[in-house]
mmCIF file of C-alpha atoms in Angstrom:
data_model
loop_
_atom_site.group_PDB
_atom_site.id
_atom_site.type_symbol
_atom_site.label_atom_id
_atom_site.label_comp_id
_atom_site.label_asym_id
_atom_site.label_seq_id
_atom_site.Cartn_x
_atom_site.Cartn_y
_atom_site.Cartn_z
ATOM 1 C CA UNK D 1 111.841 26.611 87.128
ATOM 2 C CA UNK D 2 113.739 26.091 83.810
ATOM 3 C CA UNK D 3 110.533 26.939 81.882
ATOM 4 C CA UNK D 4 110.551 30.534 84.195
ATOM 5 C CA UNK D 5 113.889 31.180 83.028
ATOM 6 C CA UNK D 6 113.649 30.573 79.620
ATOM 7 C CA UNK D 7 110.465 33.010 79.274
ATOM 8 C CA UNK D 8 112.515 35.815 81.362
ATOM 9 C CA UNK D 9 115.363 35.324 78.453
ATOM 10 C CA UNK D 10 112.566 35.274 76.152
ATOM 11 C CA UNK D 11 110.905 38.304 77.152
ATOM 12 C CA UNK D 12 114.326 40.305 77.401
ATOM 13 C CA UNK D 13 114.981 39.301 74.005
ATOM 14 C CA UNK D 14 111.812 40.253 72.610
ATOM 15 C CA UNK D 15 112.325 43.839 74.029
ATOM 16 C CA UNK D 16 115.939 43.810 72.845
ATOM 17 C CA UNK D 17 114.775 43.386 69.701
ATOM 18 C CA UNK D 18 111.816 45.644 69.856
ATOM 19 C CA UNK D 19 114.253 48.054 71.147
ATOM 20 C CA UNK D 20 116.982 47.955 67.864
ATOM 21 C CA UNK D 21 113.803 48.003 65.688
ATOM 22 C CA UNK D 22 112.652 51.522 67.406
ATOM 23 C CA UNK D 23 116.342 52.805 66.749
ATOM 24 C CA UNK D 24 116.811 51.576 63.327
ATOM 25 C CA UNK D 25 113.835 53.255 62.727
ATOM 26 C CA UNK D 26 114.824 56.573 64.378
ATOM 27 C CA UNK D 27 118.461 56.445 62.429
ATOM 28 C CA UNK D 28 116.309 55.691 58.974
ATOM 29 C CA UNK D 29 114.380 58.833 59.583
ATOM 30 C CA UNK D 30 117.449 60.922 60.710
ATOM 31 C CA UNK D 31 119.140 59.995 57.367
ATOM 32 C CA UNK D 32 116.082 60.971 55.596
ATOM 33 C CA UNK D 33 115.811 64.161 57.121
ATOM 34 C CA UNK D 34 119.879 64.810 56.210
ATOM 35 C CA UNK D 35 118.863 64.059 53.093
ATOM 36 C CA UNK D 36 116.175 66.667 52.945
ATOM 37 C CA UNK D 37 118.135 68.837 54.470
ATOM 38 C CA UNK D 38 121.488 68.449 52.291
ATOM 39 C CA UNK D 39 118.958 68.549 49.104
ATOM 40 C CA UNK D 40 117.563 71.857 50.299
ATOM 41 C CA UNK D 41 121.152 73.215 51.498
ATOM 42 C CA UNK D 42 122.233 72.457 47.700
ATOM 43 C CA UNK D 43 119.322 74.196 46.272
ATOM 44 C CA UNK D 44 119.532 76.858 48.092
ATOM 45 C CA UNK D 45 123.497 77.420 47.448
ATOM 46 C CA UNK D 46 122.336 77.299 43.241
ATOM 47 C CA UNK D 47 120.021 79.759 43.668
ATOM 48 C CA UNK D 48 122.801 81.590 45.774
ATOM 49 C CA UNK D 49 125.047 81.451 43.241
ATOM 50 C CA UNK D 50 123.047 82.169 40.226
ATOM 51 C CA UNK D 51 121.308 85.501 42.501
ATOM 52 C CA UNK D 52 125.159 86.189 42.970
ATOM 53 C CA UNK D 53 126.048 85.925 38.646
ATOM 54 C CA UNK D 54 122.860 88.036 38.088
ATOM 55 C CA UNK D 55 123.805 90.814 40.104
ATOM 56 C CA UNK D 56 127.264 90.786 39.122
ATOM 57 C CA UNK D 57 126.153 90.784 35.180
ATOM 58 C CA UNK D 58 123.687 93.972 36.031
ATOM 59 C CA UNK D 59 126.850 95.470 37.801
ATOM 60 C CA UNK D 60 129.162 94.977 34.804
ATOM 61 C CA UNK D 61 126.082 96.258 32.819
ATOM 62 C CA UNK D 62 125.654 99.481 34.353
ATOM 63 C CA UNK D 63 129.551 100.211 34.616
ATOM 64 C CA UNK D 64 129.619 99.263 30.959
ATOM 65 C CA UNK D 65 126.804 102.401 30.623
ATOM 66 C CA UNK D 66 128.807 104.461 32.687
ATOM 67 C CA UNK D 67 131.896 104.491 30.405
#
């Protein structure tokens, strides 16, 4: 019976540990994807802000012509 007891726990813990292996594998792909994602977010602000300097230079340019 002891034998029968100790596989049970054995089992268990084999699927516990199975179990924290699947999730530490789901969180390592979730913080690779937020990495993506924050990498992307930041590229996309740059080219944001650098649209956002060339328009305001053309602006300045064509009020400059205006004068």
């Amino acid at each position: 019976d002891q034998t029968t007891m100790s596989e049970d726990h054995l089992h268990r813990t084999i699927k516990s540990i199975k179990s924290r292996m699947t999730t530490i594998q789901q969180l390592k792909v979730i913080m690779l994807t937020k990495i993506n994602i924050t990498s992307e977010v930041n590229s996309m602000k740059e080219h944001l802000k650098e649209e956002a300097l060339a328009q305001e230079e053309e602006e300045e340019e064509e009020e400059a012509e205006h004068l």
